[in-house]
CSV table of C-alpha atoms (C1' of nucleotides) in Angstrom, one decimal:
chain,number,residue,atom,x,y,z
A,1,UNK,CA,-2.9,30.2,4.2
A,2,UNK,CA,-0.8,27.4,5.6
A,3,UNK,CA,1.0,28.6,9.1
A,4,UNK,CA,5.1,29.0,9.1
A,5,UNK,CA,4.9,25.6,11.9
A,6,UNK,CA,2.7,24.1,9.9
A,7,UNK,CA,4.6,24.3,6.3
A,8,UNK,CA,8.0,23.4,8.3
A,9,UNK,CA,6.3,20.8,9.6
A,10,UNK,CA,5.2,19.1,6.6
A,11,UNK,CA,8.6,19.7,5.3
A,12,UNK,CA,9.6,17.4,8.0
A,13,UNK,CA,7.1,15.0,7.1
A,14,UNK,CA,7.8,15.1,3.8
A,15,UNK,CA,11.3,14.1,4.2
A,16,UNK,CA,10.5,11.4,6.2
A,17,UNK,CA,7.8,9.5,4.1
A,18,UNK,CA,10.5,9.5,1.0
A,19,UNK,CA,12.2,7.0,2.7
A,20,UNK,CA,9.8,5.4,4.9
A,21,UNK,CA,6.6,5.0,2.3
A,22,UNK,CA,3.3,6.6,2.5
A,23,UNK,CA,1.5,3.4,2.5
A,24,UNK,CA,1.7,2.3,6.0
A,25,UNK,CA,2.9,5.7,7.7
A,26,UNK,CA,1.5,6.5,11.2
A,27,UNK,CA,1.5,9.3,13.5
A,28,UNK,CA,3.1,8.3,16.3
A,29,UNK,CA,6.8,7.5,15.0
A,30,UNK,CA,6.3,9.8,12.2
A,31,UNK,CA,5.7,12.9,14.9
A,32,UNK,CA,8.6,11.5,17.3
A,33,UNK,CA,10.7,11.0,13.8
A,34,UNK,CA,10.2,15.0,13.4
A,35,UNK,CA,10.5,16.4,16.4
A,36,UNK,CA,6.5,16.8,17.2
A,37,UNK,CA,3.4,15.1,18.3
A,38,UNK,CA,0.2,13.1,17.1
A,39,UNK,CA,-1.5,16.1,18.7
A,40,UNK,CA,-0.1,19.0,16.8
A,41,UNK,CA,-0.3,16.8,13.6
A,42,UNK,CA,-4.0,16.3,14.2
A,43,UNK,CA,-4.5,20.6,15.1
A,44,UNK,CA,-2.7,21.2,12.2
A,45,UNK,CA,-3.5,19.3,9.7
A,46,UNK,CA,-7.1,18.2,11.1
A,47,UNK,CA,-6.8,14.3,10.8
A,48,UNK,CA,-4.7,11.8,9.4
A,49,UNK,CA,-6.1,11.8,5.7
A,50,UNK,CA,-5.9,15.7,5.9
A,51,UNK,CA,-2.0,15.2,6.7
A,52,UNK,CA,-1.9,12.4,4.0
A,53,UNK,CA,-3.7,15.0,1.5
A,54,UNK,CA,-1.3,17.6,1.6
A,55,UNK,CA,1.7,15.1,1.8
A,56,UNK,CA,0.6,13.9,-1.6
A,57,UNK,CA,0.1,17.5,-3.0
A,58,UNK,CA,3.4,18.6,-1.7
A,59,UNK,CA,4.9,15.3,-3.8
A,60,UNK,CA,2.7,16.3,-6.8
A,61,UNK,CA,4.3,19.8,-6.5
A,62,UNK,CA,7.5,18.4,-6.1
A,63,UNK,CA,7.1,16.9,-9.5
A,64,UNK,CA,5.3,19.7,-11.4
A,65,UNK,CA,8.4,22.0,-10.4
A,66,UNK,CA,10.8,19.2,-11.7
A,67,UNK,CA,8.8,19.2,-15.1
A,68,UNK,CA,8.7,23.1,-15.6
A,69,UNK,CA,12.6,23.0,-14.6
A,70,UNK,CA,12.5,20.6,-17.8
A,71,UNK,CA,10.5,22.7,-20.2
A,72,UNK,CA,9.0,21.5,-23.4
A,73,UNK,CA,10.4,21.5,-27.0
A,74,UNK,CA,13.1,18.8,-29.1
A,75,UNK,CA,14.5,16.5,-27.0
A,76,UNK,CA,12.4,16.2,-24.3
A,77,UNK,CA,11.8,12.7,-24.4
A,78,UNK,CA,15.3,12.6,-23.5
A,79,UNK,CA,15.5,15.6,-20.7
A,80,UNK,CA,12.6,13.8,-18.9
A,81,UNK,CA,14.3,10.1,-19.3
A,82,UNK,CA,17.4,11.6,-17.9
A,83,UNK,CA,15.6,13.5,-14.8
A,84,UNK,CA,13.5,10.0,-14.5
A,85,UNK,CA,16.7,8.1,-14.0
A,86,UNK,CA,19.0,10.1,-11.7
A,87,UNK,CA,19.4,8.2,-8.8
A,88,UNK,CA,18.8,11.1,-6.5
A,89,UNK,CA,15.1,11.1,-7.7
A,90,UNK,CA,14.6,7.6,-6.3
A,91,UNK,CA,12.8,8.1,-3.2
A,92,UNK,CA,10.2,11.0,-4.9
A,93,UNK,CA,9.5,8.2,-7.5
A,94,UNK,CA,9.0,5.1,-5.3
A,95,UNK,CA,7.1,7.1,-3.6
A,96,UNK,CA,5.1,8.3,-6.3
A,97,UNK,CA,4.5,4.9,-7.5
A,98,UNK,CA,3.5,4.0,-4.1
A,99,UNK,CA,0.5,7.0,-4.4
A,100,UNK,CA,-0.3,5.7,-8.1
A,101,UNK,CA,-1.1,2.3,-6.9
A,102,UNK,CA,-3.1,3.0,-3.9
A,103,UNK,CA,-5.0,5.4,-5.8
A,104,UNK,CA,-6.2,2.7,-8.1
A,105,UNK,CA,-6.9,-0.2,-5.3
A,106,UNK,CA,-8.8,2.2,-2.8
A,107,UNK,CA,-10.6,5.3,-5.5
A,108,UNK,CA,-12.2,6.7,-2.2
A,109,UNK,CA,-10.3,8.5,0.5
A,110,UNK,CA,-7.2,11.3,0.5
A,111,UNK,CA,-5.0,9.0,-3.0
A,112,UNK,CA,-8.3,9.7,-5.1
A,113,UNK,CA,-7.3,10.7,-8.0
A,114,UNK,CA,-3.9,10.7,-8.1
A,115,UNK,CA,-3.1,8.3,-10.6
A,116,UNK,CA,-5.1,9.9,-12.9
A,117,UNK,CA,-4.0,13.3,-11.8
A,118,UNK,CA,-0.2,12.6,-13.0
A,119,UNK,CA,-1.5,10.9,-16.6
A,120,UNK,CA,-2.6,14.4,-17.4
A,121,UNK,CA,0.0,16.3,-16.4
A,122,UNK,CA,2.8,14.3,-18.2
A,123,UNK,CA,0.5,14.1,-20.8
A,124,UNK,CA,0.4,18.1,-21.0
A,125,UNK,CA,4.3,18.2,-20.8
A,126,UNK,CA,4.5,15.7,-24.1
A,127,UNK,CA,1.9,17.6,-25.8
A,128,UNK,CA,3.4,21.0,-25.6
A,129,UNK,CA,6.5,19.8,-26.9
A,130,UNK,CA,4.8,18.6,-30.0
A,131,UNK,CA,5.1,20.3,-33.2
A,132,UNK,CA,1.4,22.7,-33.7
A,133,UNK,CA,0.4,20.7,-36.5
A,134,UNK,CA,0.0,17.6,-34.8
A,135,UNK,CA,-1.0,18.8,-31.6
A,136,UNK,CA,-4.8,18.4,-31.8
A,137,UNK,CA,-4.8,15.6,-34.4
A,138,UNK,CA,-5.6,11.7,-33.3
A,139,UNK,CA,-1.8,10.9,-34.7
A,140,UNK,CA,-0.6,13.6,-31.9
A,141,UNK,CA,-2.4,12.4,-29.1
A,142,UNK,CA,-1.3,8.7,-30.1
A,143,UNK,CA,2.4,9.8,-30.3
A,144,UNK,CA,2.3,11.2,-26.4
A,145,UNK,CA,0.4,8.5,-24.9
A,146,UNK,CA,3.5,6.3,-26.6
A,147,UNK,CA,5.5,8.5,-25.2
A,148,UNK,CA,4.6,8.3,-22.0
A,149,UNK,CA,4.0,4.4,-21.8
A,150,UNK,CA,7.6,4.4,-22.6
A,151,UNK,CA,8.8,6.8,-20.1
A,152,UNK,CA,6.6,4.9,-17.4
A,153,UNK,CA,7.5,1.8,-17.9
A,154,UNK,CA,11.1,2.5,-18.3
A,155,UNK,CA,10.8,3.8,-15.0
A,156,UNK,CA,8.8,0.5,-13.5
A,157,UNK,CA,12.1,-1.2,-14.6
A,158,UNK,CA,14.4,1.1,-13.2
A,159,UNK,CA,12.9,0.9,-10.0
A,160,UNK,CA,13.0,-2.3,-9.8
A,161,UNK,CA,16.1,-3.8,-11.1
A,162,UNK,CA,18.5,-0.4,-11.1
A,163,UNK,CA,19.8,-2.0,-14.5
A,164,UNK,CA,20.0,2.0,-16.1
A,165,UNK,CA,22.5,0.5,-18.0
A,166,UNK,CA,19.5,-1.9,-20.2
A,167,UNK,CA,17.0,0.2,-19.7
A,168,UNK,CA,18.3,4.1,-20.9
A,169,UNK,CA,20.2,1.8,-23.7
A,170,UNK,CA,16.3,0.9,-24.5
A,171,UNK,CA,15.0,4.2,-24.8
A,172,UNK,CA,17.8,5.8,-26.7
B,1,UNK,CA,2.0,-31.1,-0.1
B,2,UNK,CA,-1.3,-28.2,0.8
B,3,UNK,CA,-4.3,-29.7,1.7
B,4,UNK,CA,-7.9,-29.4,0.4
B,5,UNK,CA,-9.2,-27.0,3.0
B,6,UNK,CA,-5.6,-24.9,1.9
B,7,UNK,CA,-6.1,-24.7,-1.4
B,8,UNK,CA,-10.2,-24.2,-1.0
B,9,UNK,CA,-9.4,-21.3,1.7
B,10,UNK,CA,-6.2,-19.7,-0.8
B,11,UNK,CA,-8.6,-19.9,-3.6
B,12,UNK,CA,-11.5,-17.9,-1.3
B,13,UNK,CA,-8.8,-15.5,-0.2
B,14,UNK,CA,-7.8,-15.0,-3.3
B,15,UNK,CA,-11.0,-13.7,-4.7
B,16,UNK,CA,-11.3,-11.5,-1.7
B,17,UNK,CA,-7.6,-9.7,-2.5
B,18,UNK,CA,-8.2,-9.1,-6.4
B,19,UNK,CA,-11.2,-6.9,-5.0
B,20,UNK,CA,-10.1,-5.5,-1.9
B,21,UNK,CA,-6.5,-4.9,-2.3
B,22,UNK,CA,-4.1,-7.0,-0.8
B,23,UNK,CA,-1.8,-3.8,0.8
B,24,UNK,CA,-3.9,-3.6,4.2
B,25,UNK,CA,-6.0,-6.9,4.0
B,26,UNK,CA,-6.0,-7.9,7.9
B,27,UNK,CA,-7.4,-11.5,8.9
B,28,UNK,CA,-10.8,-10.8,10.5
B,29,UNK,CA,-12.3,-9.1,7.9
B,30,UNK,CA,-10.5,-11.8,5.2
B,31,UNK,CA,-11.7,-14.4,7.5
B,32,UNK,CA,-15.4,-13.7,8.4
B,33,UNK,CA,-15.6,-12.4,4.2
B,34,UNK,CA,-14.5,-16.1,3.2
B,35,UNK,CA,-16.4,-18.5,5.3
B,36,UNK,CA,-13.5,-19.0,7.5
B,37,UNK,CA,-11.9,-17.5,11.2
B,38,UNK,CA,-8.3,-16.2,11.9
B,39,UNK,CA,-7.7,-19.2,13.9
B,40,UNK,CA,-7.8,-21.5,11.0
B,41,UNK,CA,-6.2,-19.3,8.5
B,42,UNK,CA,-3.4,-19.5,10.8
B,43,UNK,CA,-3.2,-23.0,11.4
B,44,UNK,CA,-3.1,-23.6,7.6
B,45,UNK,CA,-0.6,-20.7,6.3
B,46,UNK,CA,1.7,-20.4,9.5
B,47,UNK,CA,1.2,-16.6,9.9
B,48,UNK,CA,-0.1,-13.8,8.4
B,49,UNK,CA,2.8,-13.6,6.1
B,50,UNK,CA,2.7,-16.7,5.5
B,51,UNK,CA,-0.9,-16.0,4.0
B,52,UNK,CA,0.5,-13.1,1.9
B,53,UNK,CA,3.2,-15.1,0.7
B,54,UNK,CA,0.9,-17.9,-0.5
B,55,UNK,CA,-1.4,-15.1,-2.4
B,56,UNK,CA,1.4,-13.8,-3.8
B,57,UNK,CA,2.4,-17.2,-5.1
B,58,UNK,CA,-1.3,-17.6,-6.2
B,59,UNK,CA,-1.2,-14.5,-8.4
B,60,UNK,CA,1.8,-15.2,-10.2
B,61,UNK,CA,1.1,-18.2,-11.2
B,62,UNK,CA,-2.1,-17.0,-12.7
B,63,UNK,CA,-0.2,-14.6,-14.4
B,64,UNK,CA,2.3,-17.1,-15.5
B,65,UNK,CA,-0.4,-19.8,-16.5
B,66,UNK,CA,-1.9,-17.0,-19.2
B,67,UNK,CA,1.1,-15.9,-19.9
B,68,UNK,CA,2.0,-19.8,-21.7
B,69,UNK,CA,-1.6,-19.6,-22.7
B,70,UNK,CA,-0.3,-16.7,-25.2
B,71,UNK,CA,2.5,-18.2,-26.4
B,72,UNK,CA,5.6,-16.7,-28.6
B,73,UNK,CA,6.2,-15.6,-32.2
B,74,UNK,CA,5.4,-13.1,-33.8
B,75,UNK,CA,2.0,-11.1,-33.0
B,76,UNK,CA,3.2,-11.8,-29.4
B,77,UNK,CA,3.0,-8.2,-28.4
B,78,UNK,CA,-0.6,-7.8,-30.0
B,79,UNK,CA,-2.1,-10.9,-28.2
B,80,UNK,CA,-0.2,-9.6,-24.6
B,81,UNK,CA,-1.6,-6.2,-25.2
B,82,UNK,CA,-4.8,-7.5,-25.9
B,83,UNK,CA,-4.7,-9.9,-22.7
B,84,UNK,CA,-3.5,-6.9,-20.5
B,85,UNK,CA,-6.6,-4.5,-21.6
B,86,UNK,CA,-8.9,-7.0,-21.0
B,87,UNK,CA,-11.4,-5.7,-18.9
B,88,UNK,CA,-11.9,-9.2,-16.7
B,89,UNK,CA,-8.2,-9.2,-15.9
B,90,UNK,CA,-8.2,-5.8,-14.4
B,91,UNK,CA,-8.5,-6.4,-10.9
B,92,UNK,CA,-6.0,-9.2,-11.1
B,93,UNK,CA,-3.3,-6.1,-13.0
B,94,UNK,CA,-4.2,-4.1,-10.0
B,95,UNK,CA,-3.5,-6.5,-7.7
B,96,UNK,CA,0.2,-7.0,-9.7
B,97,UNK,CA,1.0,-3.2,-9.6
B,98,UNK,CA,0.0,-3.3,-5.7
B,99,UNK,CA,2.4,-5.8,-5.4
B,100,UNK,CA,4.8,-4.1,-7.5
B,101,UNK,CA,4.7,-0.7,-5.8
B,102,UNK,CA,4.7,-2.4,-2.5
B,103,UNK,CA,7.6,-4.7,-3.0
B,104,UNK,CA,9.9,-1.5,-4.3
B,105,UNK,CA,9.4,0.3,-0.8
B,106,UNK,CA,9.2,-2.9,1.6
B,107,UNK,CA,12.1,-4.7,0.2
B,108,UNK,CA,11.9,-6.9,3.5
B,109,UNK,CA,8.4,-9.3,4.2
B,110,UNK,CA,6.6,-11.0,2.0
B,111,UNK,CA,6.4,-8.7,-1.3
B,112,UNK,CA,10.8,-9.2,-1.3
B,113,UNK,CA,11.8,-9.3,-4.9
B,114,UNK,CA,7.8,-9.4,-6.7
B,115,UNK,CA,9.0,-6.7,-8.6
B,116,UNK,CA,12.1,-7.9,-9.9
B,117,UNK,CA,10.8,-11.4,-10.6
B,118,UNK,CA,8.1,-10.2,-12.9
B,119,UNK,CA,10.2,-8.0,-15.0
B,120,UNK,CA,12.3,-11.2,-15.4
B,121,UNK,CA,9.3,-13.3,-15.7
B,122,UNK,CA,8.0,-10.7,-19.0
B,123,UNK,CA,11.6,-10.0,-20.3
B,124,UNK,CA,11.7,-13.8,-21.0
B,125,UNK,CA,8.5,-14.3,-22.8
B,126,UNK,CA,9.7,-11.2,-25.0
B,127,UNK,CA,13.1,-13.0,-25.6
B,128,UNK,CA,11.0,-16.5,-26.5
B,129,UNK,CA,9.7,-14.1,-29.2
B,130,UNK,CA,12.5,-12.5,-30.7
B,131,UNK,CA,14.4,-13.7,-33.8
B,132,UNK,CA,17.1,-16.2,-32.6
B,133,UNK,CA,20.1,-14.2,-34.3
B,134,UNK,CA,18.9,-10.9,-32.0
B,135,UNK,CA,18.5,-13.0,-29.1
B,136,UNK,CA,21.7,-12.5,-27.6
B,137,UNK,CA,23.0,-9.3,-28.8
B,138,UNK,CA,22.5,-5.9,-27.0
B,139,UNK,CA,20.1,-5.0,-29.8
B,140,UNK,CA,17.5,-7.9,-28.6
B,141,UNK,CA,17.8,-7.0,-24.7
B,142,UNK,CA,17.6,-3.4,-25.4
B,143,UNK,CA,14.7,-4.3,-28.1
B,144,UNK,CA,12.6,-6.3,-25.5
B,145,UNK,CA,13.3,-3.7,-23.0
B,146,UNK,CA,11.3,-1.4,-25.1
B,147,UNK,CA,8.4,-3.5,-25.9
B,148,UNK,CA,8.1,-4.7,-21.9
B,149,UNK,CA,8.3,-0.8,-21.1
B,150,UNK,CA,5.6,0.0,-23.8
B,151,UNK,CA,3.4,-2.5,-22.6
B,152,UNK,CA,3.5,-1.9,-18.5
B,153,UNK,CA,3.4,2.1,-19.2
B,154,UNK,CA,0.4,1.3,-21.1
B,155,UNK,CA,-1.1,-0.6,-18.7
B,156,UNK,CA,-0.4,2.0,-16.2
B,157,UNK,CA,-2.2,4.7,-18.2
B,158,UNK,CA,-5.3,2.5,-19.1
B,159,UNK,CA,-5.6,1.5,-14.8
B,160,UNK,CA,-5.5,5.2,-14.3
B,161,UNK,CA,-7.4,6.3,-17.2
B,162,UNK,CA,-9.9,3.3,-18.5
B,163,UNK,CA,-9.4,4.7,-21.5
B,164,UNK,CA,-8.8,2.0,-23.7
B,165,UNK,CA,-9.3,3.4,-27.1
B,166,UNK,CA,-6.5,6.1,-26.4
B,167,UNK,CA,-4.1,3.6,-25.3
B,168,UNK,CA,-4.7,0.6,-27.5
B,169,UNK,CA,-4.6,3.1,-30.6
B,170,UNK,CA,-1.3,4.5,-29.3
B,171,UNK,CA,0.2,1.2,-29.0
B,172,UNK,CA,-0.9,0.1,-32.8
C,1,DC,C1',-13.3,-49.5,20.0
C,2,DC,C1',-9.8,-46.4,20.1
C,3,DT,C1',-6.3,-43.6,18.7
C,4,DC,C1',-4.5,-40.3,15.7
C,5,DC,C1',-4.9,-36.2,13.0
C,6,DA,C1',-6.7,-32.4,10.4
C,7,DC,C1',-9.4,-28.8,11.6
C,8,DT,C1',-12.2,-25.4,14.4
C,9,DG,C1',-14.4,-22.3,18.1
C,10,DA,C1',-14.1,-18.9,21.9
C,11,DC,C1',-11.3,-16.0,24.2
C,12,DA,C1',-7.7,-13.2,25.9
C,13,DC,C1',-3.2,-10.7,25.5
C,14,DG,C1',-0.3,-7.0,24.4
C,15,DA,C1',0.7,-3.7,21.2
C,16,DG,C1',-0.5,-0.1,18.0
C,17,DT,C1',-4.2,2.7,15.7
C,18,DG,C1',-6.5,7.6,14.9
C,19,DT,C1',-8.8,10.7,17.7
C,20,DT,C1',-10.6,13.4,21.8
C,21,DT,C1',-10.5,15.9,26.2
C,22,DC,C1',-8.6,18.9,29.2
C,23,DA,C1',-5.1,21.5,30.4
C,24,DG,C1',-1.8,24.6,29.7
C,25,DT,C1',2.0,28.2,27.5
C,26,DA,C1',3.8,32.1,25.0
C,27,DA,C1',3.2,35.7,22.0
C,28,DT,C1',0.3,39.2,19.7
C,29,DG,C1',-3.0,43.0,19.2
C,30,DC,C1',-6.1,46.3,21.5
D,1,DG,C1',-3.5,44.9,31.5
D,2,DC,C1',-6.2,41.8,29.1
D,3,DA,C1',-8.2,39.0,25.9
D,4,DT,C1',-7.3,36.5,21.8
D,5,DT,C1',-4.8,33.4,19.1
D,6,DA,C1',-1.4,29.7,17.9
D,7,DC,C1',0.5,26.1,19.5
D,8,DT,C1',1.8,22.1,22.7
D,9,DG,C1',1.8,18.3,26.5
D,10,DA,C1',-0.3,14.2,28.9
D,11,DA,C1',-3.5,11.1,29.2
D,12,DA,C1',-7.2,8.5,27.9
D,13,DC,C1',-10.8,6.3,24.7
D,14,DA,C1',-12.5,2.9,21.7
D,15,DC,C1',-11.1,0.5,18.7
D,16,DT,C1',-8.2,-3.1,15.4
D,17,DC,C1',-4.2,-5.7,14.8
D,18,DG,C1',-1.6,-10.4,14.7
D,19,DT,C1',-1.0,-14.1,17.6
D,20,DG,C1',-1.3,-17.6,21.5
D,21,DT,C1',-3.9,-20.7,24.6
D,22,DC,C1',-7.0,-24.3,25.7
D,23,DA,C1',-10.3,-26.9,24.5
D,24,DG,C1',-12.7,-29.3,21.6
D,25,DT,C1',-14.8,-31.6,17.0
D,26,DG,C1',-15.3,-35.2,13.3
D,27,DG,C1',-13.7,-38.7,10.5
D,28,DA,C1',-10.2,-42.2,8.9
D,29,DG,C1',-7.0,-46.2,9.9
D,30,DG,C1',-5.4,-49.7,12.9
DNA sequence: CCTCCACTGACACGAGTGTTTCAGTAATGC
DNA sequence: GCATTACTGAAACACTCGTGTCAGTGGAGG
């Protein structure tokens, strides 16, 4: 559906809100930043919250592709802890953090959801890994929202000290 | 040192962040919500940043104050879970991970160093808590590490989710 | 009374915002 | 050849933003 221009050009975009945030991003530098224009931004991608919208499902996509690349089964916990803390994976999780917050302050507009969106998919990811038996019992669904309390607030550390040293020592 | 018509405004202001967000608050709207104009407001706080700053101030110590009001010893990661899924403190958690997120990709402004200053603030309280012969070995930091990361990916999920009864039963 | 000081109102300035209008250009399909 | 389609440039519109200027209040202390 999307047009070769209009895929490279959120690409582009892309790039250039995992470094610069997502919060307060506008069109002007961002389109000078990448070569283009508020114009063909706004024909593109028909308005600012459009652009917004598919910068956020381009992220989300980012991360579900990261996640299948993991796969479920033993040692997860740890596969996912180790793909949470490379360094390269920085930006993709600020930013991600950045969407999960908004998207609680401001429930209306192109974050909707968002926060909410990633809960289930990580939650999916734990559960798949669990052993059948457990799955669909109240203990299962316990264990992988434990789970992923740990993993997310590992990561809130992370992010904002860098200590990996403290905090993978914590979840080993 | 702030005067009454400060503290009266900060305290007005206040209330208008925990429920409007404090990411893209802007003066007129603040102003004409609390009673007050942008003229004043920046007479008594300087500047804009200035205003964030002193909000910022504001919300830690709140957090700080109930934080002392629960204490150490043992039970102490009950009674903080229980404060965090309070219902009435939500907006002000909210308000924290804003603040959080925000501070992570602005490292400059206002919001410099939130992030790190809380997981400081909670690692403490934690330690307070601990047994005095883990205190100080790698076990206790990596052992607090844990419980803060268990408690703030909690938090996360019940933002996102609202649903308590998952979470607090996974955290039992 | 008079001065000082904390506080306030009205208004304008320059910059930045998302978006629109009007005008093109280059390539594609008939 | 011609019309259609995808894309682009320049300029403007109608805002909102933080901040500065200038002129006042009203009350408290000497």
């Amino acid at each position: 559906m999307p047009s070769a221009r209009e895929t490279e050009l959120l690409e582009a975009a892309y790039r250039y809100v995992l470094t610069h945030g997502l919060a307060d991003v506008s069109l002007r530098p961002l389109a000078a930043a990448i070569g283009s224009s508020t114009r063909v931004l706004l024909y593109l991608f028909g308005s600012k919250d459009g652009l917004v919208r598919a910068l956020l499902a381009r992220a989300r996509a980012d991360e579900l592709a990261s996640l299948a690349d993991i796969g479920t089964g033993p040692g997860v916990m740890a596969r996912l802890w180790e793909w949470l803390a490379t360094p390269a994976h920085r930006p993709l999780l600020t930013l991600w953090l950045e969407a999960y917050a908004r998207s609680l302050v401001e429930p209306d507009g192109p974050w909707a959801g968002f926060a909410r969106a990633t809960v289930e998919d990580w939650l999916e990811v734990l559960k798949a890994s669990q052993p059948v038996e457990v799955r669909d019992t109240p203990e299962g669904l316990a264990s992988r929202t434990r789970e992923l309390a740990l993993l997310r607030g590992a990561l809130l550390d992370l992010l904002a000290t860098g200590d990996e040293e403290r905090v993978s020592a914590a979840l080993a």
